[in-house]
Short mmCIF file of C-alpha atoms in Angstrom, two decimals:
data_model
loop_
_atom_site.label_atom_id
_atom_site.label_comp_id
_atom_site.label_asym_id
_atom_site.label_seq_id
_atom_site.Cartn_x
_atom_site.Cartn_y
_atom_site.Cartn_z
CA MET Q 14 3.95 34.96 1.17
CA GLN Q 15 2.18 35.15 -2.16
CA MET Q 16 4.31 33.78 -4.95
CA ASP Q 17 3.61 34.24 -8.59
CA PHE Q 18 4.41 31.12 -10.52
CA SER Q 19 3.20 32.27 -13.91
CA TYR Q 20 5.64 31.75 -16.74
CA ARG Q 21 6.10 32.13 -20.46
CA GLU Q 22 6.07 29.02 -22.62
CA THR Q 23 9.48 28.54 -24.15
CA TRP Q 24 10.91 25.99 -26.53
CA LEU Q 25 11.83 23.82 -23.56
CA HIS Q 26 8.12 23.39 -22.75
CA LYS Q 27 7.45 22.10 -26.25
CA ILE Q 28 9.91 19.22 -26.09
CA ASN Q 29 8.43 15.75 -25.87
CA PRO Q 30 8.43 15.01 -22.10
CA SER Q 31 9.50 11.36 -22.44
CA LEU Q 32 12.40 12.34 -24.65
CA LYS Q 33 13.37 15.08 -22.22
CA LEU Q 34 13.36 12.58 -19.35
CA LEU Q 35 15.40 10.09 -21.36
CA VAL Q 36 17.98 12.73 -22.32
CA VAL Q 37 18.29 13.86 -18.71
CA VAL Q 38 18.82 10.28 -17.51
CA ILE Q 39 21.43 9.64 -20.20
CA LEU Q 40 23.21 12.86 -19.23
CA PHE Q 41 23.16 11.66 -15.61
CA ILE Q 42 24.93 8.45 -16.53
CA HIS Q 43 27.39 10.34 -18.69
CA ILE Q 44 28.15 12.85 -15.93
CA LEU Q 45 28.87 10.00 -13.49
CA SER Q 46 31.62 8.86 -15.83
CA ILE Q 47 33.33 12.25 -15.82
CA ASN Q 48 36.30 12.48 -13.48
CA ASN Q 49 37.80 15.66 -14.90
CA ILE Q 50 36.92 18.80 -13.00
CA ASN Q 51 37.62 21.05 -16.01
CA PHE Q 52 35.10 19.10 -18.06
CA ILE Q 53 32.37 19.38 -15.47
CA ILE Q 54 32.72 23.12 -14.87
CA THR Q 55 32.03 24.01 -18.51
CA TYR Q 56 29.25 21.42 -18.56
CA THR Q 57 27.64 23.12 -15.55
CA VAL Q 58 27.86 26.51 -17.24
CA GLY Q 59 26.14 25.06 -20.30
CA ALA Q 60 23.26 23.75 -18.19
CA LEU Q 61 23.12 27.00 -16.23
CA VAL Q 62 22.53 28.93 -19.45
CA LEU Q 63 19.40 26.86 -20.07
CA TYR Q 64 18.25 27.49 -16.49
CA MET Q 65 18.77 31.25 -16.65
CA CYS Q 66 17.50 31.97 -20.15
CA CYS Q 67 15.12 29.31 -21.34
CA THR Q 68 12.77 28.22 -18.56
CA GLY Q 69 10.44 31.20 -19.01
CA HIS Q 70 10.15 31.90 -15.28
CA SER Q 71 10.80 35.32 -13.79
CA SER Q 72 14.34 36.04 -12.64
CA LYS Q 73 13.11 36.61 -9.07
CA ASN Q 74 11.65 33.10 -8.89
CA LEU Q 75 14.72 31.63 -10.50
CA PHE Q 76 16.83 33.30 -7.85
CA LEU Q 77 14.66 31.98 -4.99
CA ILE Q 78 14.67 28.47 -6.43
CA SER Q 79 18.43 28.51 -6.77
CA ILE Q 80 19.11 29.11 -3.05
CA PRO Q 81 19.04 25.38 -2.17
CA PHE Q 82 21.63 24.81 -4.90
CA LEU Q 83 24.21 26.46 -2.69
CA PHE Q 84 23.34 24.03 0.07
CA ILE Q 85 23.77 21.20 -2.40
CA PHE Q 86 27.20 22.47 -3.25
CA LEU Q 87 28.12 22.51 0.44
CA THR Q 88 26.58 19.13 1.39
CA SER Q 89 28.14 17.40 -1.58
CA SER Q 90 31.60 18.83 -1.15
CA THR Q 91 32.43 19.48 2.51
CA SER Q 92 32.96 15.92 3.77
CA MET Q 93 35.23 15.15 0.86
CA ILE Q 94 37.22 18.38 1.21
CA PHE Q 95 37.77 17.90 4.94
CA PHE Q 96 38.19 14.15 5.18
CA GLY Q 97 39.16 12.92 1.72
CA LYS Q 98 42.32 11.00 0.90
CA GLY Q 99 45.25 12.90 -0.54
CA ASP Q 100 48.99 13.43 -0.30
CA VAL Q 101 49.69 17.18 -0.63
CA THR Q 102 48.45 18.55 2.69
CA TRP Q 103 47.30 22.17 2.74
CA PHE Q 104 45.81 22.36 6.21
CA LYS Q 105 45.62 19.95 9.14
CA TRP Q 106 43.73 20.46 12.38
CA GLY Q 107 42.78 17.46 14.45
CA LEU Q 108 40.82 15.09 12.27
CA ILE Q 109 40.42 17.63 9.50
CA ASP Q 110 42.95 17.08 6.77
CA ILE Q 111 42.53 19.23 3.69
CA THR Q 112 44.76 18.10 0.87
CA GLU Q 113 45.05 19.37 -2.67
CA GLU Q 114 43.52 16.17 -4.03
CA SER Q 115 40.64 16.09 -1.57
CA PHE Q 116 39.91 19.79 -2.17
CA PHE Q 117 39.55 19.38 -5.91
CA ARG Q 118 37.64 16.14 -5.50
CA GLY Q 119 35.24 17.93 -3.16
CA LEU Q 120 34.89 20.79 -5.62
CA HIS Q 121 34.19 18.28 -8.37
CA LEU Q 122 31.46 16.69 -6.26
CA GLY Q 123 29.99 20.11 -5.59
CA PHE Q 124 29.78 20.88 -9.30
CA ARG Q 125 28.39 17.44 -9.98
CA GLY Q 126 25.66 17.99 -7.39
CA ILE Q 127 24.79 21.40 -8.82
CA LEU Q 128 24.76 20.06 -12.36
CA PHE Q 129 22.27 17.32 -11.43
CA ALA Q 130 20.21 19.88 -9.55
CA ILE Q 131 20.11 22.23 -12.54
CA LEU Q 132 19.17 19.49 -14.98
CA GLY Q 133 16.45 18.31 -12.60
CA ILE Q 134 15.05 21.76 -11.96
CA VAL Q 135 15.09 22.66 -15.66
CA PHE Q 136 13.09 19.52 -16.27
CA SER Q 137 10.55 20.17 -13.55
CA LEU Q 138 10.15 23.86 -14.36
CA THR Q 139 9.41 23.16 -17.99
CA THR Q 140 7.35 19.96 -17.79
CA ARG Q 141 3.72 19.72 -16.78
CA PRO Q 142 3.22 16.43 -14.90
CA VAL Q 143 -0.01 15.69 -16.80
CA LEU Q 144 1.74 15.96 -20.16
CA LEU Q 145 4.64 13.86 -18.88
CA PHE Q 146 2.31 11.00 -18.01
CA TYR Q 147 0.32 11.31 -21.22
CA SER Q 148 3.57 11.17 -23.11
CA LEU Q 149 4.82 8.19 -21.09
CA MET Q 150 1.59 6.35 -21.94
CA GLN Q 151 1.84 7.17 -25.63
CA GLN Q 152 5.56 6.89 -26.31
CA VAL Q 153 6.85 4.50 -23.63
CA LYS Q 154 3.63 2.46 -23.32
CA LEU Q 155 3.38 2.96 -19.58
CA LYS Q 156 0.26 1.19 -18.35
CA PRO Q 157 -2.67 3.63 -17.97
CA LYS Q 158 -3.41 2.43 -14.44
CA PHE Q 159 -0.01 3.67 -13.28
CA ALA Q 160 -0.19 6.93 -15.19
CA TYR Q 161 -3.72 7.83 -14.15
CA SER Q 162 -3.02 6.84 -10.53
CA PHE Q 163 -0.10 9.20 -10.53
CA MET Q 164 -2.08 12.05 -12.08
CA ALA Q 165 -4.92 11.55 -9.61
CA ALA Q 166 -2.46 11.45 -6.72
CA VAL Q 167 -0.76 14.67 -7.83
CA ARG Q 168 -4.19 16.33 -7.75
CA LEU Q 169 -4.65 15.21 -4.15
CA ILE Q 170 -1.47 16.85 -2.90
CA PRO Q 171 -3.04 20.32 -2.37
CA ILE Q 172 -5.78 18.72 -0.25
CA ILE Q 173 -3.16 16.95 1.83
CA VAL Q 174 -1.23 20.18 2.32
CA GLU Q 175 -4.42 21.90 3.43
CA GLU Q 176 -5.16 19.08 5.88
CA MET Q 177 -1.66 19.38 7.26
CA GLN Q 178 -2.22 23.08 7.86
CA THR Q 179 -5.50 22.31 9.66
CA LEU Q 180 -3.75 19.70 11.78
CA ARG Q 181 -1.11 22.20 12.75
CA TYR Q 182 -3.70 24.72 13.87
CA ALA Q 183 -5.65 22.02 15.70
CA LEU Q 184 -2.57 20.87 17.61
CA LYS Q 185 -1.66 24.46 18.41
CA VAL Q 186 -5.14 25.35 19.66
CA ARG Q 187 -5.10 22.31 21.94
CA GLY Q 188 -1.75 23.34 23.32
CA VAL Q 189 0.23 20.31 22.19
CA GLU Q 190 3.82 21.14 22.92
CA GLY Q 191 6.68 19.62 21.01
CA GLN Q 192 9.10 17.58 23.12
CA LYS Q 193 12.77 17.43 22.40
CA GLY Q 194 14.78 14.44 21.34
CA ILE Q 195 13.99 11.25 19.53
CA LEU Q 196 10.71 10.58 21.38
CA GLY Q 197 9.49 14.06 20.56
CA PHE Q 198 10.35 13.51 16.92
CA TYR Q 199 8.42 10.22 16.94
CA ASN Q 200 5.40 11.83 18.61
CA LYS Q 201 5.37 14.62 16.08
CA LEU Q 202 5.73 12.16 13.23
CA THR Q 203 2.73 10.12 14.37
CA ALA Q 204 0.61 13.17 15.19
CA TYR Q 205 0.84 14.25 11.56
CA SER Q 206 1.32 11.06 9.61
CA ILE Q 207 -1.52 8.96 11.05
CA PRO Q 208 -4.40 11.33 10.23
CA LEU Q 209 -2.84 12.32 6.90
CA LEU Q 210 -2.15 8.75 5.83
CA SER Q 211 -5.49 7.34 6.94
CA GLN Q 212 -7.52 10.08 5.25
CA SER Q 213 -5.48 9.81 2.07
CA ILE Q 214 -5.82 6.05 1.92
CA ARG Q 215 -9.59 6.31 2.35
CA ARG Q 216 -9.76 8.96 -0.34
CA ALA Q 217 -7.53 7.02 -2.74
CA HIS Q 218 -9.61 3.90 -2.18
CA ARG Q 219 -12.84 5.79 -2.91
CA ILE Q 220 -11.37 7.28 -6.09
CA ALA Q 221 -10.18 3.91 -7.31
CA VAL Q 222 -13.60 2.36 -6.70
CA ALA Q 223 -15.25 5.26 -8.50
CA MET Q 224 -12.87 4.98 -11.45
CA GLU Q 225 -13.59 1.29 -11.83
CA ALA Q 226 -17.33 1.89 -11.49
CA LYS Q 227 -17.02 4.32 -14.39
CA ARG Q 228 -15.37 1.56 -16.45
CA PHE Q 229 -11.77 2.70 -16.26
CA SER Q 230 -9.98 0.18 -18.41
CA ASP Q 231 -6.36 -0.73 -18.47
CA SER Q 232 -6.19 -1.43 -22.16
CA THR Q 233 -3.47 0.47 -23.97
CA TYR Q 234 -5.75 0.88 -27.00
CA ARG Q 235 -7.45 4.01 -25.86
CA THR Q 236 -8.01 7.55 -27.02
CA TYR Q 237 -6.13 10.43 -25.44
CA TYR Q 238 -7.24 13.98 -24.80
CA TYR Q 239 -3.70 15.23 -25.27
CA LYS Q 240 -1.82 13.78 -28.23
CA ILE Q 241 1.89 14.21 -27.82
CA GLY Q 242 4.36 13.82 -30.65
CA PHE Q 243 7.80 15.03 -31.59
CA SER Q 244 8.92 18.35 -33.05
CA LYS Q 245 12.00 20.24 -34.20
CA PHE Q 246 12.53 21.37 -30.59
CA ASP Q 247 13.41 17.80 -29.61
CA VAL Q 248 16.24 17.84 -32.13
CA LEU Q 249 17.33 21.25 -30.87
CA PHE Q 250 17.43 19.99 -27.26
CA VAL Q 251 19.58 16.98 -28.14
CA LEU Q 252 21.86 19.09 -30.33
CA TYR Q 253 22.29 21.66 -27.56
CA PHE Q 254 23.62 19.06 -25.15
CA ILE Q 255 25.84 17.48 -27.78
CA LEU Q 256 27.30 20.95 -28.33
CA VAL Q 257 27.78 21.52 -24.59
CA ILE Q 258 29.54 18.17 -24.22
CA VAL Q 259 31.82 18.74 -27.22
CA VAL Q 260 32.75 22.25 -26.11
CA SER Q 261 33.40 21.12 -22.51
CA TYR Q 262 35.49 18.24 -23.74
CA PHE Q 263 37.74 20.40 -25.89
CA THR Q 264 38.11 23.19 -23.33
CA SER Q 265 39.08 20.61 -20.73
CA ILE Q 266 41.89 19.49 -23.02
CA TYR Q 267 43.10 22.75 -24.56
CA LEU Q 268 42.09 25.41 -22.02
CA PRO Q 269 41.94 23.67 -18.62
CA TYR Q 270 41.08 25.82 -15.56
CA PHE Q 271 43.10 23.59 -13.25
CA SER Q 272 46.02 21.33 -13.99
CA ILE Q 273 44.23 18.37 -12.37
CA GLN Q 274 42.73 16.00 -14.95
CA ASP Q 275 41.39 13.19 -12.79
CA VAL Q 276 40.06 13.78 -9.29
CA ARG Q 277 40.07 10.15 -8.18
CA TYR Q 278 42.70 8.91 -5.75
CA PHE Q 279 45.30 6.49 -7.02
CA ASN Q 280 47.96 4.87 -4.93
CA MET P 25 -5.81 -14.35 -5.16
CA GLN P 26 -5.86 -12.13 -8.19
CA LYS P 27 -2.52 -11.79 -9.89
CA GLY P 28 -0.73 -8.45 -9.87
CA LEU P 29 -1.72 -5.11 -8.46
CA LYS P 30 -5.22 -3.76 -8.88
CA LEU P 31 -6.04 -0.13 -9.55
CA THR P 32 -6.88 0.36 -5.87
CA ASP P 33 -3.49 -0.96 -4.76
CA ILE P 34 -1.65 1.21 -7.23
CA LEU P 35 -3.58 4.36 -6.42
CA VAL P 36 -3.18 3.86 -2.67
CA THR P 37 0.53 3.08 -3.04
CA ILE P 38 1.13 6.14 -5.16
CA ILE P 39 -0.74 8.48 -2.85
CA ILE P 40 1.29 7.16 0.10
CA ALA P 41 4.43 7.60 -1.96
CA LEU P 42 3.51 11.16 -2.89
CA ILE P 43 2.86 12.10 0.74
CA PHE P 44 6.34 10.86 1.51
CA SER P 45 7.75 12.61 -1.54
CA VAL P 46 6.60 15.90 -0.04
CA ILE P 47 8.41 14.90 3.17
CA TYR P 48 11.45 13.87 1.09
CA LYS P 49 11.44 17.30 -0.51
CA LEU P 50 11.27 19.02 2.89
CA TRP P 51 13.95 16.65 4.19
CA GLY P 52 16.47 18.06 1.68
CA PRO P 53 17.00 21.44 3.38
CA LEU P 54 17.05 19.79 6.83
CA TYR P 55 19.74 17.40 5.57
CA GLY P 56 21.64 20.41 4.26
CA ILE P 57 21.50 22.18 7.62
CA VAL P 58 22.57 19.12 9.61
CA SER P 59 25.42 18.40 7.23
CA THR P 60 27.09 21.73 7.99
CA PHE P 61 28.27 20.09 11.24
CA GLY P 62 30.67 18.12 9.06
CA ILE P 63 31.26 14.78 10.78
CA GLN P 64 28.66 12.83 8.78
CA LEU P 65 25.90 13.52 11.35
CA GLU P 66 23.49 14.10 8.48
CA GLN P 67 23.70 10.38 7.69
CA LEU P 68 21.62 9.65 10.80
CA ILE P 69 18.57 11.19 9.15
CA TYR P 70 19.27 9.75 5.70
CA GLY P 71 16.99 6.80 6.50
CA MET P 72 13.92 8.95 5.94
CA TRP P 73 14.49 8.53 2.21
CA PHE P 74 13.84 4.78 2.48
CA ILE P 75 10.59 4.98 4.40
CA ALA P 76 8.09 5.04 1.51
CA ALA P 77 8.95 1.48 0.48
CA THR P 78 8.60 -0.04 3.94
CA VAL P 79 5.44 1.85 4.95
CA ALA P 80 3.67 1.08 1.68
CA TYR P 81 4.63 -2.59 1.92
CA LEU P 82 3.41 -2.85 5.51
CA ILE P 83 0.09 -1.26 4.59
CA ILE P 84 -0.70 -3.12 1.38
CA ARG P 85 1.36 -6.30 1.84
CA LYS P 86 1.59 -7.25 -1.82
CA PRO P 87 4.48 -8.00 -4.19
CA GLY P 88 5.78 -5.02 -6.10
CA VAL P 89 4.39 -2.42 -3.74
CA ALA P 90 7.71 -1.52 -2.10
CA LEU P 91 9.41 -0.94 -5.44
CA LEU P 92 6.49 1.04 -6.85
CA ALA P 93 6.26 3.21 -3.72
CA GLU P 94 9.95 4.09 -3.63
CA VAL P 95 10.12 4.81 -7.36
CA ALA P 96 6.93 6.90 -7.21
CA ALA P 97 8.20 8.82 -4.19
CA ALA P 98 11.50 9.54 -5.94
CA ASN P 99 9.61 10.56 -9.05
CA GLY P 100 7.45 12.88 -6.98
CA GLU P 101 10.48 14.46 -5.36
CA PHE P 102 11.99 14.90 -8.82
CA ILE P 103 8.84 16.53 -10.24
CA PHE P 104 8.52 18.87 -7.25
CA GLY P 105 12.06 20.06 -7.98
CA GLY P 106 14.11 18.15 -5.41
CA GLU P 107 17.65 19.40 -4.97
CA TRP P 108 19.30 16.19 -6.14
CA GLY P 109 17.52 16.25 -9.48
CA VAL P 110 17.97 13.22 -11.66
CA ALA P 111 20.08 11.45 -9.08
CA THR P 112 16.90 10.97 -7.03
CA LEU P 113 15.41 8.72 -9.71
CA VAL P 114 18.40 6.39 -9.77
CA PHE P 115 18.68 6.25 -5.98
CA GLY P 116 14.93 5.63 -5.70
CA LEU P 117 15.08 2.74 -8.13
CA GLY P 118 18.04 1.16 -6.35
CA GLN P 119 16.60 1.56 -2.87
CA GLY P 120 13.17 0.31 -3.93
CA LEU P 121 14.65 -2.75 -5.64
CA ALA P 122 16.75 -3.59 -2.58
CA ALA P 123 13.77 -3.40 -0.22
CA GLU P 124 11.63 -5.39 -2.64
CA LEU P 125 14.26 -8.14 -2.84
CA VAL P 126 14.26 -8.53 0.94
CA PHE P 127 10.48 -8.83 1.04
CA MET P 128 10.66 -11.29 -1.83
CA ALA P 129 13.23 -13.36 0.06
CA PHE P 130 10.59 -13.76 2.79
CA ARG P 131 8.04 -14.60 0.06
CA TYR P 132 5.92 -11.60 1.07
CA LYS P 133 4.75 -13.51 4.15
CA ARG P 134 6.50 -11.66 6.97
CA TYR P 135 5.44 -8.22 8.17
CA ASP P 136 7.38 -7.93 11.43
CA VAL P 137 9.86 -5.40 12.63
CA MET P 138 12.80 -7.64 11.72
CA THR P 139 11.88 -7.96 8.06
CA VAL P 140 11.20 -4.26 7.72
CA SER P 141 14.49 -3.33 9.35
CA LEU P 142 16.30 -5.74 7.04
CA ALA P 143 14.63 -4.08 4.07
CA ALA P 144 15.67 -0.69 5.41
CA VAL P 145 19.26 -1.88 5.74
CA ALA P 146 19.14 -3.30 2.22
CA SER P 147 17.96 0.09 0.92
CA GLY P 148 20.80 1.70 2.84
CA ILE P 149 23.35 -0.65 1.31
CA ALA P 150 21.93 0.03 -2.15
CA SER P 151 22.29 3.76 -1.60
CA ILE P 152 25.87 3.32 -0.40
CA PHE P 153 26.63 1.25 -3.47
CA ILE P 154 25.32 4.01 -5.75
CA ASP P 155 27.17 6.59 -3.67
CA TYR P 156 30.39 4.73 -4.39
CA TYR P 157 30.11 5.93 -8.00
CA TYR P 158 28.22 9.11 -7.25
CA SER P 159 30.24 10.61 -4.39
CA TYR P 160 33.60 8.81 -4.58
CA ILE P 161 33.04 7.65 -0.99
CA GLY P 162 35.82 5.12 -1.49
CA ASP P 163 38.18 8.10 -1.45
CA LEU P 164 37.14 9.27 2.02
CA ALA P 165 39.50 8.71 4.93
CA LEU P 166 38.76 5.26 6.30
CA TRP P 167 37.43 6.30 9.73
CA ASN P 168 35.15 8.81 8.03
CA LEU P 169 33.84 6.23 5.60
CA PHE P 170 33.01 3.79 8.42
CA LEU P 171 31.35 6.57 10.38
CA MET P 172 29.23 7.41 7.37
CA ILE P 173 28.19 3.81 6.69
CA GLY P 174 27.49 3.20 10.39
CA PHE P 175 25.40 6.34 10.77
CA ARG P 176 23.48 5.74 7.58
CA LEU P 177 22.57 2.14 8.43
CA THR P 178 21.66 3.06 12.03
CA GLY P 179 19.47 5.86 10.75
CA SER P 180 17.78 3.61 8.21
CA ILE P 181 16.93 0.96 10.81
CA LEU P 182 15.60 3.61 13.15
CA ILE P 183 13.52 5.60 10.66
CA ALA P 184 12.64 3.28 7.77
CA GLY P 185 12.54 0.22 10.02
CA LEU P 186 11.24 1.02 13.50
CA PHE P 187 9.37 4.26 12.85
CA ALA P 188 7.73 2.84 9.73
CA TYR P 189 6.63 -0.22 11.70
CA PHE P 190 5.17 1.81 14.56
CA ILE P 191 3.42 4.23 12.21
CA VAL P 192 1.69 1.38 10.43
CA GLN P 193 0.78 -0.25 13.75
CA ALA P 194 -0.86 2.99 14.83
CA LEU P 195 -2.53 3.17 11.44
CA GLU P 196 -3.99 -0.30 11.89
CA LYS P 197 -6.00 0.99 14.84
CA THR P 198 -7.84 3.33 12.49
CA GLN P 199 -8.99 0.23 10.54
CA VAL P 200 -8.05 1.92 7.30
CA THR P 201 -5.59 -0.81 6.40
CA ASN P 202 -8.44 -3.32 6.10
CA LEU P 203 -9.59 -1.47 2.99
CA VAL P 204 -6.51 -2.34 1.03
CA ARG P 205 -5.00 -5.52 2.44
CA PRO P 206 -5.68 -8.88 0.82
CA ALA P 207 -7.81 -11.19 2.98
CA SER P 208 -5.60 -13.31 5.22
CA SER P 209 -6.22 -16.86 6.37
CA ASP P 210 -7.41 -15.47 9.72
CA ASP P 211 -10.20 -13.64 7.90
CA TYR P 212 -11.34 -16.88 6.30
CA LYS P 213 -11.22 -18.70 9.65
CA ALA P 214 -13.42 -15.98 11.13
CA LEU P 215 -16.11 -16.93 8.62
CA ASP P 216 -16.33 -20.54 9.79
#
């Protein structure tokens, strides 16, 4: 299938990548401290607006990308809904015990999972890895040897994917049949990982030797092809999330969707 | 021995990590499918997310490699749009640190299956610890919680411990590991 990944540049692309990463990590920590399901639902809607309107990708792609989100909702919530602690039983069948508390706690976890997923995907859809590492070198003083290694490695991924495709054809042509069970899984793992790993290590080693031969230096006093600074969009990004948090906080107090305020279990 | 990691070590570690980050990314949907069975079966394959640290350490055998590999792999999964988003970064850091601490406890001198499995278990425990805040696992029914912890640790020993060890053993036969490992005392003896 041919997929078109072209996109418009939006204001989210112009934010300083290090700042964007920092904000997303701070939001992560903040979200972990939220135990009120009403709070997190509005929060999720706020992040969803960014995802739908501001990433600059076509709505078809956005739809395709969002399919795994539903899985995330299910994987994060089902265990808790079925097997969580609670007192007000709604449904009991064998080991499954759905209670009011466990249901809302599961729902909360589902929203939490989706919220992290949206924040992450908004970040990755609007950040070019190269600019992220340039920014990390310039603003966070990440050592160039880490940043350039990462950028070189990202460039090698397409080659690895191509090699994997070749391997698949080669195994197919030779009639290698997959076995079932844990041994089959191990055989498959080695059949792919050994050639891929060994070739990649050789290639990475060659690149590193070449870089050093060309006088790659690890000094942080260096010139950069891309100079990355700050702009008004950084302020806008921070303000947007402050707004989302304030609005979610007040709706959770004055206009709650559910009467439950804290999804944790207390004896 | 030269102090710290050289450019070669870092580049090789990161490329290994990125290969695994592609696998991590593909592992997400598989995890999702398995977890629809409900009874924590998905925890058996959770161990795949710890494998970058152990494989990279076994290949390069230097301090700091396990942490760098796991963080880089998590970062890769994050950049490629992994389903868990930011959470991946925090889990990666925790798991990498845990594995690194185990290797440090053995002073980076042991490369056997025991040490690697211990590191895998340590990563598993770190992930459970983060999950305590992340997924309220303390609020699961007790039998379910034990099932989850048991499955996750079993899976991590099997995948990040045993499989990682056997993969690297197979890799040693290709001689490629000699490119990146520091010279051991055996190598010096061979010169005499």
